[in-house]
PDB file of C-alpha atoms in Angstrom:
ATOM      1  CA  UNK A   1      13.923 190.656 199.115  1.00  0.00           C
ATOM      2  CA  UNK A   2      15.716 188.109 196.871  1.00  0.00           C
ATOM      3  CA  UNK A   3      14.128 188.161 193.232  1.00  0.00           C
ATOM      4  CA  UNK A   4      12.690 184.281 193.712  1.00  0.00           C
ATOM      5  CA  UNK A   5      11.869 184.516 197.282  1.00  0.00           C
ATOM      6  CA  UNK A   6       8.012 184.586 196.777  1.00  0.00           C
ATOM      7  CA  UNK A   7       8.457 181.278 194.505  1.00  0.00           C
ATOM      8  CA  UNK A   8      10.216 179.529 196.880  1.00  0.00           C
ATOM      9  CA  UNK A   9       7.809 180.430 199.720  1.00  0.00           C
ATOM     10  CA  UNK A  10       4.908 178.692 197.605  1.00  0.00           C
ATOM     11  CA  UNK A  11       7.019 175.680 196.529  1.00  0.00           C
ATOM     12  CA  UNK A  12       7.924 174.997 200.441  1.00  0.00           C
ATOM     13  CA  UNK A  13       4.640 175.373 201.212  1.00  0.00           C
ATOM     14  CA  UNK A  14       3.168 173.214 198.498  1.00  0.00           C
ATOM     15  CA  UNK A  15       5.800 170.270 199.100  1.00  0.00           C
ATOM     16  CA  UNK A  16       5.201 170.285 202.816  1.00  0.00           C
ATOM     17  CA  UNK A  17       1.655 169.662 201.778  1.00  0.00           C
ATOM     18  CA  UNK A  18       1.987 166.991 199.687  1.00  0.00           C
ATOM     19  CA  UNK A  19       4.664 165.428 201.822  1.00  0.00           C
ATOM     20  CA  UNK A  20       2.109 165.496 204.524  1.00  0.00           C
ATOM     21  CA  UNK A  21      -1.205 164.733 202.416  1.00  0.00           C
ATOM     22  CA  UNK A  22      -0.280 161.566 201.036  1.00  0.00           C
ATOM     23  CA  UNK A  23       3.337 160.192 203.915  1.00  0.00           C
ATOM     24  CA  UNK A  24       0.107 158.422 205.420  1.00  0.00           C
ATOM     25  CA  UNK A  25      -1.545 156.596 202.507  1.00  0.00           C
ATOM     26  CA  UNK A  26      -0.849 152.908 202.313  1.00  0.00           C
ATOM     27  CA  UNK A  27       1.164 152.277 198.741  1.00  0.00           C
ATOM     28  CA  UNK A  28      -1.016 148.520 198.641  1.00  0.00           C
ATOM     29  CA  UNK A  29      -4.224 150.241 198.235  1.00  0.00           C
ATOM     30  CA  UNK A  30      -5.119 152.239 194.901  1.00  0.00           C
ATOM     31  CA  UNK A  31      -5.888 156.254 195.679  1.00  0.00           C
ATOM     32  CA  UNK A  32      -6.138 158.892 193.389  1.00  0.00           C
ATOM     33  CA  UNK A  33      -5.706 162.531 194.450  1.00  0.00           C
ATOM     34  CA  UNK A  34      -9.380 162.917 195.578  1.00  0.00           C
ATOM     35  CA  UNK A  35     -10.295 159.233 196.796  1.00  0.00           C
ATOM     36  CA  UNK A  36      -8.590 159.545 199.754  1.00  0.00           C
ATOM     37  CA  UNK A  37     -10.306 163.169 200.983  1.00  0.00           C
ATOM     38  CA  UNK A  38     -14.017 162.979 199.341  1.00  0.00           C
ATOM     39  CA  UNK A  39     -15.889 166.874 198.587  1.00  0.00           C
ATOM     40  CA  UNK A  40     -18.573 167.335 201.100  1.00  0.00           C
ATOM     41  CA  UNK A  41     -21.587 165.697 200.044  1.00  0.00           C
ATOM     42  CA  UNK A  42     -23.677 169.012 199.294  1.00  0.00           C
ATOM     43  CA  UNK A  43     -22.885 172.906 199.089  1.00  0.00           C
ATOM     44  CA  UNK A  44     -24.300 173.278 202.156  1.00  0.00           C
ATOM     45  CA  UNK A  45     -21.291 171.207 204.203  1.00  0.00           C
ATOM     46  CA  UNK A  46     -19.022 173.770 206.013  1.00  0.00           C
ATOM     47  CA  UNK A  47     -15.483 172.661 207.261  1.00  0.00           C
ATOM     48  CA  UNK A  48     -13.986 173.615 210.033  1.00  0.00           C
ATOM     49  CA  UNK A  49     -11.425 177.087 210.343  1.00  0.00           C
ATOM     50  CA  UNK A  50      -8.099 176.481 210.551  1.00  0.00           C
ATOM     51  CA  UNK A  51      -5.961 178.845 212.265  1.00  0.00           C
ATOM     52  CA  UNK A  52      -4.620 181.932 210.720  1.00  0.00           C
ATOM     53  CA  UNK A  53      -4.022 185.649 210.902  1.00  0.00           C
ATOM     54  CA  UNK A  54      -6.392 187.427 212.495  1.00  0.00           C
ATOM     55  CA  UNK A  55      -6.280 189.688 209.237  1.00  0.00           C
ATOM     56  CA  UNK A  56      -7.330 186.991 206.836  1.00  0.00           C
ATOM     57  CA  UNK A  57      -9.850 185.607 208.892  1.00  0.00           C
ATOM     58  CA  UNK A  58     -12.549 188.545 207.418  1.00  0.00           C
ATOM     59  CA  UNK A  59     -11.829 187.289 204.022  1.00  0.00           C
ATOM     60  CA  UNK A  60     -13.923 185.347 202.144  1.00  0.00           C
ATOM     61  CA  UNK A  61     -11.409 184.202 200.282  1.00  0.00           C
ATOM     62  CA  UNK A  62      -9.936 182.219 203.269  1.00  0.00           C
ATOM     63  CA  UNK A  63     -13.561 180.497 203.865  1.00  0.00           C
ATOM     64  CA  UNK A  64     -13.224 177.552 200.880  1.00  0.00           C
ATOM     65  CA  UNK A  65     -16.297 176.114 202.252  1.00  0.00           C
ATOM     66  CA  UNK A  66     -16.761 173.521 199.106  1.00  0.00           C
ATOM     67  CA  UNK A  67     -13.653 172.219 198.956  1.00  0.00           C
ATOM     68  CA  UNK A  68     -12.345 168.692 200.369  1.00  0.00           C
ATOM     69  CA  UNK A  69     -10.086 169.459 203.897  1.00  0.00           C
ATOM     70  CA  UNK A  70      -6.541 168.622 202.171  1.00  0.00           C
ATOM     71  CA  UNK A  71      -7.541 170.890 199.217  1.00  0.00           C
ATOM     72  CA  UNK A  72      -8.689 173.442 201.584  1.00  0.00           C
ATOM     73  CA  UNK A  73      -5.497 173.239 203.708  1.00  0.00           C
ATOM     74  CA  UNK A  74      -3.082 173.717 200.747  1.00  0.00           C
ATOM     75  CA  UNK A  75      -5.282 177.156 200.080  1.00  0.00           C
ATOM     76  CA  UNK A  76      -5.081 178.284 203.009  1.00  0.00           C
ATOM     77  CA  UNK A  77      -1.436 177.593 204.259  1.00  0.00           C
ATOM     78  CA  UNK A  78      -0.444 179.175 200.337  1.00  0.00           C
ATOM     79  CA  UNK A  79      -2.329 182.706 201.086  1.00  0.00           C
ATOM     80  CA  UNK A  80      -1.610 182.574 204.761  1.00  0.00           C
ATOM     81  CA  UNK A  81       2.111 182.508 204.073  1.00  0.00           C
ATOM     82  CA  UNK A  82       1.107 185.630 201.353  1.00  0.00           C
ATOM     83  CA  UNK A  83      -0.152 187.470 204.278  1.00  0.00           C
ATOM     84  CA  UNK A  84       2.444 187.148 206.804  1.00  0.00           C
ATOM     85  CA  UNK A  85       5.557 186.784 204.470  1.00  0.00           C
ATOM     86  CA  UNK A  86       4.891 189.411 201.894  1.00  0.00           C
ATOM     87  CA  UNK A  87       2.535 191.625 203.312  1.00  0.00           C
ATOM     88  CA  UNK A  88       5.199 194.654 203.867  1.00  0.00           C
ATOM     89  CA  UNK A  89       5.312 194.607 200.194  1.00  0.00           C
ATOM     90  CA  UNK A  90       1.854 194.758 199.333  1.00  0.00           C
ATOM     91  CA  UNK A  91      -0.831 196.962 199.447  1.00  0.00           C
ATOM     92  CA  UNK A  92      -4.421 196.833 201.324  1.00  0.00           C
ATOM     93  CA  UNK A  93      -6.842 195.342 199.115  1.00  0.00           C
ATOM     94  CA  UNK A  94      -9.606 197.884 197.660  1.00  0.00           C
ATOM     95  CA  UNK A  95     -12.156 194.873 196.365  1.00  0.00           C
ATOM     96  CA  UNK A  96     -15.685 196.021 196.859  1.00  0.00           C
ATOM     97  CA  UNK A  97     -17.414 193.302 199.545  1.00  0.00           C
ATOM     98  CA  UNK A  98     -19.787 192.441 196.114  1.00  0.00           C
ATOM     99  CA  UNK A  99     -16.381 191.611 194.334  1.00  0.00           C
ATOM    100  CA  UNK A 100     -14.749 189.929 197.352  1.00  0.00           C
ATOM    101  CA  UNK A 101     -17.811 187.437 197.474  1.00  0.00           C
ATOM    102  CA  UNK A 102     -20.173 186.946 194.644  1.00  0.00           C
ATOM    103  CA  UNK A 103     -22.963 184.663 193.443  1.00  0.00           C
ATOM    104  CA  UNK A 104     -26.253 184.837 191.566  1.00  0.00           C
ATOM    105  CA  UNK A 105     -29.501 184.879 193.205  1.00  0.00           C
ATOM    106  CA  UNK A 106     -30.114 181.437 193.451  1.00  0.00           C
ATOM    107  CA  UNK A 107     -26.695 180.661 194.950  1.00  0.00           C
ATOM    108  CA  UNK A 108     -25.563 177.844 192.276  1.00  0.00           C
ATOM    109  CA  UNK A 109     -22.491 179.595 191.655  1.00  0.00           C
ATOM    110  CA  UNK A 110     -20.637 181.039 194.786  1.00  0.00           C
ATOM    111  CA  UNK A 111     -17.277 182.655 194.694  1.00  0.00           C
ATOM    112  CA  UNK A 112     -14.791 184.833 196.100  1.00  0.00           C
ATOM    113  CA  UNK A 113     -12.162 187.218 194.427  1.00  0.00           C
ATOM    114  CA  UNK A 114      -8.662 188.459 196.096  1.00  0.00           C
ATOM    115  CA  UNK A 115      -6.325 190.766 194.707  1.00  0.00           C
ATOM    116  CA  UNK A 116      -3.584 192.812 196.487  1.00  0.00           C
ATOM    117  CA  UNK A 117      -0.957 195.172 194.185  1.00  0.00           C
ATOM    118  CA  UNK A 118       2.543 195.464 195.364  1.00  0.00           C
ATOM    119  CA  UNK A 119       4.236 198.886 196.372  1.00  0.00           C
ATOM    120  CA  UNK A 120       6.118 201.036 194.017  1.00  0.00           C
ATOM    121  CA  UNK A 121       9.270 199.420 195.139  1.00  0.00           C
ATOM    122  CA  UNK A 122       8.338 195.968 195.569  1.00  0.00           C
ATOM    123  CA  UNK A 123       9.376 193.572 193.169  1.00  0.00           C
ATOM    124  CA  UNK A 124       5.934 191.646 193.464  1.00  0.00           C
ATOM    125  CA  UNK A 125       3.288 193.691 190.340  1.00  0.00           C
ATOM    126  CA  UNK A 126       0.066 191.772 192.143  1.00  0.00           C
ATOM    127  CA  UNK A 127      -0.944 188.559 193.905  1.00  0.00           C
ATOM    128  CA  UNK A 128      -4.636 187.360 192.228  1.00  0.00           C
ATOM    129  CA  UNK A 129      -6.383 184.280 193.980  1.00  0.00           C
ATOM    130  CA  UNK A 130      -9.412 183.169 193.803  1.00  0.00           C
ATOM    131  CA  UNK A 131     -12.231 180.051 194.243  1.00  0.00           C
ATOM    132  CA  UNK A 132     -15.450 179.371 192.517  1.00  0.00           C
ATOM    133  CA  UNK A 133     -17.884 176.683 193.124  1.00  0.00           C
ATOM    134  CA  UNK A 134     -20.677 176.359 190.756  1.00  0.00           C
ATOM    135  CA  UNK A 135     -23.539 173.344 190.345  1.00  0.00           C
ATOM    136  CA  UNK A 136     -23.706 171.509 187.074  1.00  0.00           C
ATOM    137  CA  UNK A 137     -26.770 171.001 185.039  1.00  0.00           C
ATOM    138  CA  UNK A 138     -25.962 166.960 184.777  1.00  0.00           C
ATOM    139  CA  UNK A 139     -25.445 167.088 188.737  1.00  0.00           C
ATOM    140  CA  UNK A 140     -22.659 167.383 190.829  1.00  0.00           C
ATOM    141  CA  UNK A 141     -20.596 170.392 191.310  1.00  0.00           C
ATOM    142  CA  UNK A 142     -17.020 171.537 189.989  1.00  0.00           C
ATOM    143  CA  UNK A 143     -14.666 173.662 192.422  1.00  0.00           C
ATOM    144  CA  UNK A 144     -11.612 176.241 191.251  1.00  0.00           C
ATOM    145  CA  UNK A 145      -9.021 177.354 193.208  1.00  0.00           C
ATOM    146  CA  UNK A 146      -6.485 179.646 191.746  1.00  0.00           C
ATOM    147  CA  UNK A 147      -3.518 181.687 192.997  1.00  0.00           C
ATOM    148  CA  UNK A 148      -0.820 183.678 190.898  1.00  0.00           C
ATOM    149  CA  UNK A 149       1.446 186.152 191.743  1.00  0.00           C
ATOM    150  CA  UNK A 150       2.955 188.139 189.165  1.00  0.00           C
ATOM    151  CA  UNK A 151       6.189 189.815 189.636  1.00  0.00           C
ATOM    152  CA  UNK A 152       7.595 193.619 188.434  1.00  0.00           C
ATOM    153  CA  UNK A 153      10.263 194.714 186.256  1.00  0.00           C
ATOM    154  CA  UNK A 154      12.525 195.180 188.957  1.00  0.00           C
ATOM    155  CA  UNK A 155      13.152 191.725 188.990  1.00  0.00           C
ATOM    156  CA  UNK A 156      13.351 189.096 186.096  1.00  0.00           C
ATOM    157  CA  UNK A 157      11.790 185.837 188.664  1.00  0.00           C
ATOM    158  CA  UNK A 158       9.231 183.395 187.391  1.00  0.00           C
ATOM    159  CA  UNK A 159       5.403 184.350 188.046  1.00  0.00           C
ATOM    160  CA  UNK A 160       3.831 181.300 190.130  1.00  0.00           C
ATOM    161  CA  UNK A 161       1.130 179.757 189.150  1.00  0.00           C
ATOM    162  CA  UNK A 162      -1.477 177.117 190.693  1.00  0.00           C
ATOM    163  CA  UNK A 163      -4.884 176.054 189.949  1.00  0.00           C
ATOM    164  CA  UNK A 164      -6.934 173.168 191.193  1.00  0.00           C
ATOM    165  CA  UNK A 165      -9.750 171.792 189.255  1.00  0.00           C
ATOM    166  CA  UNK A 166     -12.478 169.261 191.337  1.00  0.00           C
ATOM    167  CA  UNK A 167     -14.967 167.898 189.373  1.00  0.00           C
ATOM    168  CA  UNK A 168     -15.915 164.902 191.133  1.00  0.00           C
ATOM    169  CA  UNK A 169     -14.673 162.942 194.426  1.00  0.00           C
ATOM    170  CA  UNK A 170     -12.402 161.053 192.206  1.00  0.00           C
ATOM    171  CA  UNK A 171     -11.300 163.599 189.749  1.00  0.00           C
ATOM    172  CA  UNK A 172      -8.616 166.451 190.700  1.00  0.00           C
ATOM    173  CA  UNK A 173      -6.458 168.369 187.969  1.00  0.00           C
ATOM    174  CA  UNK A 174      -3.649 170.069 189.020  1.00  0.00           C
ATOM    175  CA  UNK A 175      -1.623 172.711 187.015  1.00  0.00           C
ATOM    176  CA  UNK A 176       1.153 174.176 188.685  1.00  0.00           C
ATOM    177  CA  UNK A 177       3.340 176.755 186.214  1.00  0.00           C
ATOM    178  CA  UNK A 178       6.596 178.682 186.646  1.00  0.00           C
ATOM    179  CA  UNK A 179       6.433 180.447 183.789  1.00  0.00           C
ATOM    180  CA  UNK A 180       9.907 181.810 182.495  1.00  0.00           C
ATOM    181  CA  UNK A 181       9.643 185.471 181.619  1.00  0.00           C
ATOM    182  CA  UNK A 182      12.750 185.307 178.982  1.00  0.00           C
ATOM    183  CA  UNK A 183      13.327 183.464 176.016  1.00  0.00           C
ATOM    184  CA  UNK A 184      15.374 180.532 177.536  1.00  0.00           C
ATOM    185  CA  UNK A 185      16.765 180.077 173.599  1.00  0.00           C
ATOM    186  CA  UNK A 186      18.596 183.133 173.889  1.00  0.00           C
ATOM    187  CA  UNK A 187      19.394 183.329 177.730  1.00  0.00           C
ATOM    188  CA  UNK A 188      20.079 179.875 178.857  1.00  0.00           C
ATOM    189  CA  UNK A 189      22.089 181.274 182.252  1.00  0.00           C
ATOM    190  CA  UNK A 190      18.220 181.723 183.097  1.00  0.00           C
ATOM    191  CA  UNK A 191      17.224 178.022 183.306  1.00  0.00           C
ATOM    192  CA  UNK A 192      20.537 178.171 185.831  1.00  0.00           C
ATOM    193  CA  UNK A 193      19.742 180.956 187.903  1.00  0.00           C
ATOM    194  CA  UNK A 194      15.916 180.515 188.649  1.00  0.00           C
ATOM    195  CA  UNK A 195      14.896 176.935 188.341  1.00  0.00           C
ATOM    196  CA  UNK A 196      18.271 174.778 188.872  1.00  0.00           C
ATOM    197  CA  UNK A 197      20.071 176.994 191.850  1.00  0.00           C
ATOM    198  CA  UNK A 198      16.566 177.908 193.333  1.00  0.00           C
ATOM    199  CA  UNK A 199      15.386 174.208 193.526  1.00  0.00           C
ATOM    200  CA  UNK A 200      11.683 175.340 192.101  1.00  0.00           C
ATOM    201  CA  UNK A 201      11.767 172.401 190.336  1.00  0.00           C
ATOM    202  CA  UNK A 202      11.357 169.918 193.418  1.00  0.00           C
ATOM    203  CA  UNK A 203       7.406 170.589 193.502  1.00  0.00           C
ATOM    204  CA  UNK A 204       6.924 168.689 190.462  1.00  0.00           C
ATOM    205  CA  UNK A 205       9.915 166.189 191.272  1.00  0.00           C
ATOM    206  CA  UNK A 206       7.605 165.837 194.383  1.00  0.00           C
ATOM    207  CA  UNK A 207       4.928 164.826 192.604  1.00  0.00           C
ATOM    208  CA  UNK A 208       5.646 162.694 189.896  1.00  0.00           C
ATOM    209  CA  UNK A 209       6.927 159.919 192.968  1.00  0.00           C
ATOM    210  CA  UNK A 210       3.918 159.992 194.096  1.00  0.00           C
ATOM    211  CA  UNK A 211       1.741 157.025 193.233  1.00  0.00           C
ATOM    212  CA  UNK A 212      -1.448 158.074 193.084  1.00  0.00           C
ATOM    213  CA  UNK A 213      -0.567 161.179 190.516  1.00  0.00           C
ATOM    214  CA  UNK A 214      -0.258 160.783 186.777  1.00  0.00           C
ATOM    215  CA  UNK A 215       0.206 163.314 183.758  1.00  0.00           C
ATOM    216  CA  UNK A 216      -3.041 165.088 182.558  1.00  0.00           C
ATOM    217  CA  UNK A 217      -3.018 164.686 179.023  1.00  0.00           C
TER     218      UNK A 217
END
């Protein structure tokens, strides 16, 4: 497997998304990431499955069931393409059911937990996702996504990072990281190799022409 295949699995996947999340929205009309696709009103809402791999569907990490449909989507098409695209390279996940799905007794917070190791040989060290949904005290809810994958010594690739933070209907943080795992001061061919040639830099080029997205400062 080439060293930045996983990273340029996840940057297809998350331009497609975007491409196809916002190609619709009128450019006259004022949205911001989370105006145009609203949370569900309560914790309660459930949104409709999505197809996928009849492998992930026993996962709770596939169910989302607080986040907006376009937010849910993204999740789902990111760990989907985990399970059918890298799953010769990765082990079964071990997570105890309690660890897979957890929340306290009164069900305020609610998450779920994935993690899957890679073989000896595969250049992937573990994938790590995750969502948590938990009730605020001032009312209102926030909702976490996260997926990383983090690679092995056998190959010198960027780890992938994304989280999405959703505070409120109108309030979505993104962070989306490649982070370089060499001092680009003293190896500049690196900059080259994984980021230039590789094109991994076209999610954020993605984003910053869209209108309704802005730096988080």
């Amino acid at each position: 497997m080439h060293t930045a295949t996983l990273n340029e699995v996840m940057a297809v996947s998350f331009c497609n998304f975007f491409h196809s999340s916002f190609s619709s929205f009128s450019s006259s009309k004022p949205y911001s990431l989370t105006s145009a696709c609203p949370l569900p009103p309560s914790r309660t809402s459930r949104l409709s499955r999505p197809r996928i791999s009849a492998s992930s569907t026993s996962s709770p990490i596939m169910e989302f069931p607080y986040m907006s449909p376009p937010h849910r989507n993204l999740m789902v098409d990111l760990l989907s393409t985990v399970e059918t695209r890298l799953d010769s390279h990765l082990l079964p996940s071990t997570l105890p059911p309690d660890v897979q799905s957890f929340q306290n007794r009164s069900g305020t917070p609610h998450g779920s937990l994935y993690i899957r190791s890679g073989h000896d040989s595969s250049p992937i060290d573990f994938i790590l996702g995750s969502w948590l949904h938990s009730e605020l005290p001032t009312g209102g809810a926030i909702n976490i996504t996260s997926l990383s994958s983090y690679l092995s010594s056998t190959t010198d690739a960027p780890n992938f990072f994304i989280d999405i933070i959703q505070s409120s209907p109108t309030s979505l943080i993104l962070i989306l990281d490649l982070p370089p795992r060499k001092d680009l001061a003293f190896h500049p061919d690196y900059l080259q190799t994984f980021y230039e040639d590789t094109k991994l830099d076209a999610p954020r080029q993605t984003l910053e022409r869209i209108p309704e997205v802005k730096p988080y400062f």
